[in-house]
Amino acid sequence: QVQLVESGGGSVQAGGSLRLSCAASGSAYSAMCIGWFRQAPGKEREGVAAIYAARFTTYYADSVKGRFTVSQDNAKNTVYLQMNSPKPEDTAIYYCAAARSCMSWVSHRNYEFNHWGQGTQVTVSS
């Protein structure tokens, strides 16, 4: 069992930067895959990035490769999403979620992420 809380969202100009945090509680956190997802108005929820904490293995959607970086600090039970050079199309509510395996993220089995945070709004302006 794990509980997740996102923070760090807000407004940012295109070309700026923003760092989102996902703080987790639960003794099994380090063995979890933590995924970042986003949902823009009128669009399906999509996977953005993920990290398997035990091995520091990371995954990225093609749309954010080279711009976003997911990282972790296991001592703080926190996963970060560093957003560099954000674009207006990155505007969305961002969620973090936990699953047993990052294969769930790779295979778009979002239902296997059984713990979700409340979301944090990111707005990117031109």
mmCIF file with all atom_site columns, C-alpha atoms in Angstrom:
data_model
loop_
_atom_site.group_PDB
_atom_site.id
_atom_site.type_symbol
_atom_site.label_atom_id
_atom_site.label_alt_id
_atom_site.label_comp_id
_atom_site.label_asym_id
_atom_site.label_entity_id
_atom_site.label_seq_id
_atom_site.pdbx_PDB_ins_code
_atom_site.Cartn_x
_atom_site.Cartn_y
_atom_site.Cartn_z
_atom_site.occupancy
_atom_site.B_iso_or_equiv
_atom_site.pdbx_formal_charge
_atom_site.auth_seq_id
_atom_site.auth_comp_id
_atom_site.auth_asym_id
_atom_site.auth_atom_id
_atom_site.pdbx_PDB_model_num
ATOM 1   C CA . GLN A 1 1   ? 0.000   0.000  0.000   1.00 0.00 ? 1   GLN A CA 1
ATOM 2   C CA . VAL A 1 2   ? 1.269   3.442  -0.925  1.00 0.00 ? 2   VAL A CA 1
ATOM 3   C CA . GLN A 1 3   ? -0.117  6.960  -0.838  1.00 0.00 ? 3   GLN A CA 1
ATOM 4   C CA . LEU A 1 4   ? 1.029   9.582  -3.320  1.00 0.00 ? 4   LEU A CA 1
ATOM 5   C CA . VAL A 1 5   ? 0.931   13.371 -3.289  1.00 0.00 ? 5   VAL A CA 1
ATOM 6   C CA . GLU A 1 6   ? 1.954   15.500 -6.270  1.00 0.00 ? 6   GLU A CA 1
ATOM 7   C CA . SER A 1 7   ? 3.209   19.036 -5.974  1.00 0.00 ? 7   SER A CA 1
ATOM 8   C CA . GLY A 1 8   ? 5.138   21.629 -7.939  1.00 0.00 ? 8   GLY A CA 1
ATOM 9   C CA . GLY A 1 9   ? 2.602   22.411 -10.614 1.00 0.00 ? 9   GLY A CA 1
ATOM 10  C CA . GLY A 1 10  ? 1.798   25.903 -11.729 1.00 0.00 ? 10  GLY A CA 1
ATOM 11  C CA . SER A 1 11  ? 2.195   28.267 -14.625 1.00 0.00 ? 11  SER A CA 1
ATOM 12  C CA . VAL A 1 12  ? 5.362   28.460 -16.663 1.00 0.00 ? 12  VAL A CA 1
ATOM 13  C CA . GLN A 1 13  ? 6.347   30.108 -19.908 1.00 0.00 ? 13  GLN A CA 1
ATOM 14  C CA . ALA A 1 14  ? 7.412   28.079 -22.888 1.00 0.00 ? 14  ALA A CA 1
ATOM 15  C CA . GLY A 1 15  ? 11.151  27.620 -22.734 1.00 0.00 ? 15  GLY A CA 1
ATOM 16  C CA . GLY A 1 16  ? 11.206  27.784 -18.959 1.00 0.00 ? 16  GLY A CA 1
ATOM 17  C CA . SER A 1 17  ? 11.365  24.911 -16.541 1.00 0.00 ? 17  SER A CA 1
ATOM 18  C CA . LEU A 1 18  ? 9.331   23.283 -13.834 1.00 0.00 ? 18  LEU A CA 1
ATOM 19  C CA . ARG A 1 19  ? 9.878   20.410 -11.440 1.00 0.00 ? 19  ARG A CA 1
ATOM 20  C CA . LEU A 1 20  ? 7.067   18.245 -10.207 1.00 0.00 ? 20  LEU A CA 1
ATOM 21  C CA . SER A 1 21  ? 7.361   16.110 -7.109  1.00 0.00 ? 21  SER A CA 1
ATOM 22  C CA . CYS A 1 22  ? 5.610   12.924 -6.129  1.00 0.00 ? 22  CYS A CA 1
ATOM 23  C CA . ALA A 1 23  ? 5.965   12.159 -2.449  1.00 0.00 ? 23  ALA A CA 1
ATOM 24  C CA . ALA A 1 24  ? 5.084   8.658  -1.380  1.00 0.00 ? 24  ALA A CA 1
ATOM 25  C CA . SER A 1 25  ? 4.394   6.876  1.849   1.00 0.00 ? 25  SER A CA 1
ATOM 26  C CA . GLY A 1 26  ? 4.598   3.141  2.294   1.00 0.00 ? 26  GLY A CA 1
ATOM 27  C CA . SER A 1 27  ? 7.309   0.666  3.099   1.00 0.00 ? 27  SER A CA 1
ATOM 28  C CA . ALA A 1 28  ? 7.343   -0.872 -0.386  1.00 0.00 ? 28  ALA A CA 1
ATOM 29  C CA . TYR A 1 29  ? 7.894   2.403  -2.238  1.00 0.00 ? 29  TYR A CA 1
ATOM 30  C CA . SER A 1 30  ? 11.413  1.622  -3.433  1.00 0.00 ? 30  SER A CA 1
ATOM 31  C CA . ALA A 1 31  ? 10.186  -1.569 -5.089  1.00 0.00 ? 31  ALA A CA 1
ATOM 32  C CA . MET A 1 32  ? 7.466   0.209  -7.034  1.00 0.00 ? 32  MET A CA 1
ATOM 33  C CA . CYS A 1 33  ? 7.249   1.632  -10.496 1.00 0.00 ? 33  CYS A CA 1
ATOM 34  C CA . ILE A 1 34  ? 6.229   5.272  -10.252 1.00 0.00 ? 34  ILE A CA 1
ATOM 35  C CA . GLY A 1 35  ? 4.646   6.588  -13.404 1.00 0.00 ? 35  GLY A CA 1
ATOM 36  C CA . TRP A 1 36  ? 3.825   10.105 -14.461 1.00 0.00 ? 36  TRP A CA 1
ATOM 37  C CA . PHE A 1 37  ? 0.665   10.627 -16.470 1.00 0.00 ? 37  PHE A CA 1
ATOM 38  C CA . ARG A 1 38  ? -1.099  13.671 -17.787 1.00 0.00 ? 38  ARG A CA 1
ATOM 39  C CA . GLN A 1 39  ? -4.537  14.541 -19.012 1.00 0.00 ? 39  GLN A CA 1
ATOM 40  C CA . ALA A 1 40  ? -5.345  17.604 -21.052 1.00 0.00 ? 40  ALA A CA 1
ATOM 41  C CA . PRO A 1 41  ? -8.897  18.839 -21.626 1.00 0.00 ? 41  PRO A CA 1
ATOM 42  C CA . GLY A 1 42  ? -10.651 16.685 -24.183 1.00 0.00 ? 42  GLY A CA 1
ATOM 43  C CA . LYS A 1 43  ? -7.818  14.176 -24.374 1.00 0.00 ? 43  LYS A CA 1
ATOM 44  C CA . GLU A 1 44  ? -7.141  10.729 -23.014 1.00 0.00 ? 44  GLU A CA 1
ATOM 45  C CA . ARG A 1 45  ? -4.843  10.281 -20.086 1.00 0.00 ? 45  ARG A CA 1
ATOM 46  C CA . GLU A 1 46  ? -1.395  9.445  -21.371 1.00 0.00 ? 46  GLU A CA 1
ATOM 47  C CA . GLY A 1 47  ? 1.794   8.158  -19.883 1.00 0.00 ? 47  GLY A CA 1
ATOM 48  C CA . VAL A 1 48  ? 4.620   10.687 -19.736 1.00 0.00 ? 48  VAL A CA 1
ATOM 49  C CA . ALA A 1 49  ? 7.459   8.961  -17.935 1.00 0.00 ? 49  ALA A CA 1
ATOM 50  C CA . ALA A 1 50  ? 8.137   6.290  -15.359 1.00 0.00 ? 50  ALA A CA 1
ATOM 51  C CA . ILE A 1 51  ? 10.874  5.075  -13.080 1.00 0.00 ? 51  ILE A CA 1
ATOM 52  C CA . TYR A 1 52  ? 11.544  1.797  -11.333 1.00 0.00 ? 52  TYR A CA 1
ATOM 53  C CA . ALA A 1 53  ? 13.089  2.963  -8.110  1.00 0.00 ? 53  ALA A CA 1
ATOM 54  C CA . ALA A 1 54  ? 14.985  -0.195 -7.238  1.00 0.00 ? 54  ALA A CA 1
ATOM 55  C CA . ARG A 1 55  ? 17.129  -0.009 -10.380 1.00 0.00 ? 55  ARG A CA 1
ATOM 56  C CA . PHE A 1 56  ? 16.799  3.645  -11.412 1.00 0.00 ? 56  PHE A CA 1
ATOM 57  C CA . THR A 1 57  ? 15.374  2.485  -14.719 1.00 0.00 ? 57  THR A CA 1
ATOM 58  C CA . THR A 1 58  ? 13.534  5.221  -16.577 1.00 0.00 ? 58  THR A CA 1
ATOM 59  C CA . TYR A 1 59  ? 11.004  5.345  -19.385 1.00 0.00 ? 59  TYR A CA 1
ATOM 60  C CA . TYR A 1 60  ? 9.737   8.229  -21.489 1.00 0.00 ? 60  TYR A CA 1
ATOM 61  C CA . ALA A 1 61  ? 7.022   8.954  -23.961 1.00 0.00 ? 61  ALA A CA 1
ATOM 62  C CA . ASP A 1 62  ? 8.356   10.038 -27.342 1.00 0.00 ? 62  ASP A CA 1
ATOM 63  C CA . SER A 1 63  ? 6.670   13.400 -26.938 1.00 0.00 ? 63  SER A CA 1
ATOM 64  C CA . VAL A 1 64  ? 8.844   14.354 -23.962 1.00 0.00 ? 64  VAL A CA 1
ATOM 65  C CA . LYS A 1 65  ? 12.153  12.621 -24.680 1.00 0.00 ? 65  LYS A CA 1
ATOM 66  C CA . GLY A 1 66  ? 15.016  15.043 -24.448 1.00 0.00 ? 66  GLY A CA 1
ATOM 67  C CA . ARG A 1 67  ? 12.936  17.574 -22.545 1.00 0.00 ? 67  ARG A CA 1
ATOM 68  C CA . PHE A 1 68  ? 11.656  15.840 -19.419 1.00 0.00 ? 68  PHE A CA 1
ATOM 69  C CA . THR A 1 69  ? 13.669  13.879 -16.903 1.00 0.00 ? 69  THR A CA 1
ATOM 70  C CA . VAL A 1 70  ? 12.319  11.574 -14.235 1.00 0.00 ? 70  VAL A CA 1
ATOM 71  C CA . SER A 1 71  ? 14.459  10.955 -11.186 1.00 0.00 ? 71  SER A CA 1
ATOM 72  C CA . GLN A 1 72  ? 14.163  9.760  -7.630  1.00 0.00 ? 72  GLN A CA 1
ATOM 73  C CA . ASP A 1 73  ? 15.404  10.305 -4.135  1.00 0.00 ? 73  ASP A CA 1
ATOM 74  C CA . ASN A 1 74  ? 14.696  7.123  -2.240  1.00 0.00 ? 74  ASN A CA 1
ATOM 75  C CA . ALA A 1 75  ? 15.824  8.651  1.034   1.00 0.00 ? 75  ALA A CA 1
ATOM 76  C CA . LYS A 1 76  ? 12.971  11.120 0.691   1.00 0.00 ? 76  LYS A CA 1
ATOM 77  C CA . ASN A 1 77  ? 10.551  8.655  -0.904  1.00 0.00 ? 77  ASN A CA 1
ATOM 78  C CA . THR A 1 78  ? 10.099  11.150 -3.698  1.00 0.00 ? 78  THR A CA 1
ATOM 79  C CA . VAL A 1 79  ? 10.057  10.952 -7.479  1.00 0.00 ? 79  VAL A CA 1
ATOM 80  C CA . TYR A 1 80  ? 10.574  14.050 -9.591  1.00 0.00 ? 80  TYR A CA 1
ATOM 81  C CA . LEU A 1 81  ? 9.635   15.084 -13.072 1.00 0.00 ? 81  LEU A CA 1
ATOM 82  C CA . GLN A 1 82  ? 11.898  17.817 -14.374 1.00 0.00 ? 82  GLN A CA 1
ATOM 83  C CA . MET A 1 83  ? 10.236  19.632 -17.232 1.00 0.00 ? 83  MET A CA 1
ATOM 84  C CA . ASN A 1 84  ? 12.643  21.569 -19.407 1.00 0.00 ? 84  ASN A CA 1
ATOM 85  C CA . SER A 1 85  ? 11.625  23.511 -22.479 1.00 0.00 ? 85  SER A CA 1
ATOM 86  C CA . PRO A 1 86  ? 7.935   22.887 -21.883 1.00 0.00 ? 86  PRO A CA 1
ATOM 87  C CA . LYS A 1 87  ? 5.524   23.567 -24.696 1.00 0.00 ? 87  LYS A CA 1
ATOM 88  C CA . PRO A 1 88  ? 1.924   24.768 -24.587 1.00 0.00 ? 88  PRO A CA 1
ATOM 89  C CA . GLU A 1 89  ? 0.845   21.262 -25.558 1.00 0.00 ? 89  GLU A CA 1
ATOM 90  C CA . ASP A 1 90  ? 2.346   20.034 -22.290 1.00 0.00 ? 90  ASP A CA 1
ATOM 91  C CA . THR A 1 91  ? -0.451  21.820 -20.464 1.00 0.00 ? 91  THR A CA 1
ATOM 92  C CA . ALA A 1 92  ? -2.386  19.231 -18.490 1.00 0.00 ? 92  ALA A CA 1
ATOM 93  C CA . ILE A 1 93  ? -3.117  17.863 -15.086 1.00 0.00 ? 93  ILE A CA 1
ATOM 94  C CA . TYR A 1 94  ? -0.174  15.707 -14.115 1.00 0.00 ? 94  TYR A CA 1
ATOM 95  C CA . TYR A 1 95  ? -0.586  12.641 -11.952 1.00 0.00 ? 95  TYR A CA 1
ATOM 96  C CA . CYS A 1 96  ? 1.807   10.223 -10.412 1.00 0.00 ? 96  CYS A CA 1
ATOM 97  C CA . ALA A 1 97  ? 0.811   6.635  -9.841  1.00 0.00 ? 97  ALA A CA 1
ATOM 98  C CA . ALA A 1 98  ? 2.306   3.419  -8.543  1.00 0.00 ? 98  ALA A CA 1
ATOM 99  C CA . ALA A 1 99  ? 2.393   -0.065 -9.992  1.00 0.00 ? 99  ALA A CA 1
ATOM 100 C CA . ARG A 1 100 ? 4.366   -3.186 -9.257  1.00 0.00 ? 100 ARG A CA 1
ATOM 101 C CA . SER A 1 101 ? 6.149   -3.155 -12.596 1.00 0.00 ? 101 SER A CA 1
ATOM 102 C CA . CYS A 1 102 ? 7.011   -0.530 -15.179 1.00 0.00 ? 102 CYS A CA 1
ATOM 103 C CA . MET A 1 103 ? 5.971   -3.009 -17.829 1.00 0.00 ? 103 MET A CA 1
ATOM 104 C CA . SER A 1 104 ? 2.499   -1.778 -16.928 1.00 0.00 ? 104 SER A CA 1
ATOM 105 C CA . TRP A 1 105 ? 3.554   1.675  -18.112 1.00 0.00 ? 105 TRP A CA 1
ATOM 106 C CA . VAL A 1 106 ? 5.310   0.429  -21.223 1.00 0.00 ? 106 VAL A CA 1
ATOM 107 C CA . SER A 1 107 ? 2.304   -1.661 -22.230 1.00 0.00 ? 107 SER A CA 1
ATOM 108 C CA . HIS A 1 108 ? -0.226  1.081  -21.456 1.00 0.00 ? 108 HIS A CA 1
ATOM 109 C CA . ARG A 1 109 ? -1.933  -1.019 -18.817 1.00 0.00 ? 109 ARG A CA 1
ATOM 110 C CA . ASN A 1 110 ? -2.870  1.995  -16.759 1.00 0.00 ? 110 ASN A CA 1
ATOM 111 C CA . TYR A 1 111 ? -5.349  -0.026 -14.748 1.00 0.00 ? 111 TYR A CA 1
ATOM 112 C CA . GLU A 1 112 ? -2.411  -1.811 -13.158 1.00 0.00 ? 112 GLU A CA 1
ATOM 113 C CA . PHE A 1 113 ? -1.442  1.443  -11.508 1.00 0.00 ? 113 PHE A CA 1
ATOM 114 C CA . ASN A 1 114 ? -3.598  0.976  -8.465  1.00 0.00 ? 114 ASN A CA 1
ATOM 115 C CA . HIS A 1 115 ? -2.438  3.992  -6.474  1.00 0.00 ? 115 HIS A CA 1
ATOM 116 C CA . TRP A 1 116 ? -2.868  7.529  -7.762  1.00 0.00 ? 116 TRP A CA 1
ATOM 117 C CA . GLY A 1 117 ? -2.181  10.997 -6.489  1.00 0.00 ? 117 GLY A CA 1
ATOM 118 C CA . GLN A 1 118 ? -4.666  13.835 -6.712  1.00 0.00 ? 118 GLN A CA 1
ATOM 119 C CA . GLY A 1 119 ? -2.970  15.556 -9.636  1.00 0.00 ? 119 GLY A CA 1
ATOM 120 C CA . THR A 1 120 ? -1.290  18.911 -10.083 1.00 0.00 ? 120 THR A CA 1
ATOM 121 C CA . GLN A 1 121 ? -2.070  21.421 -12.810 1.00 0.00 ? 121 GLN A CA 1
ATOM 122 C CA . VAL A 1 122 ? 0.648   22.507 -15.214 1.00 0.00 ? 122 VAL A CA 1
ATOM 123 C CA . THR A 1 123 ? -0.064  25.387 -17.553 1.00 0.00 ? 123 THR A CA 1
ATOM 124 C CA . VAL A 1 124 ? 2.458   26.363 -20.211 1.00 0.00 ? 124 VAL A CA 1
ATOM 125 C CA . SER A 1 125 ? 1.996   29.708 -21.901 1.00 0.00 ? 125 SER A CA 1
ATOM 126 C CA . SER A 1 126 ? 3.603   31.023 -25.060 1.00 0.00 ? 126 SER A CA 1
#
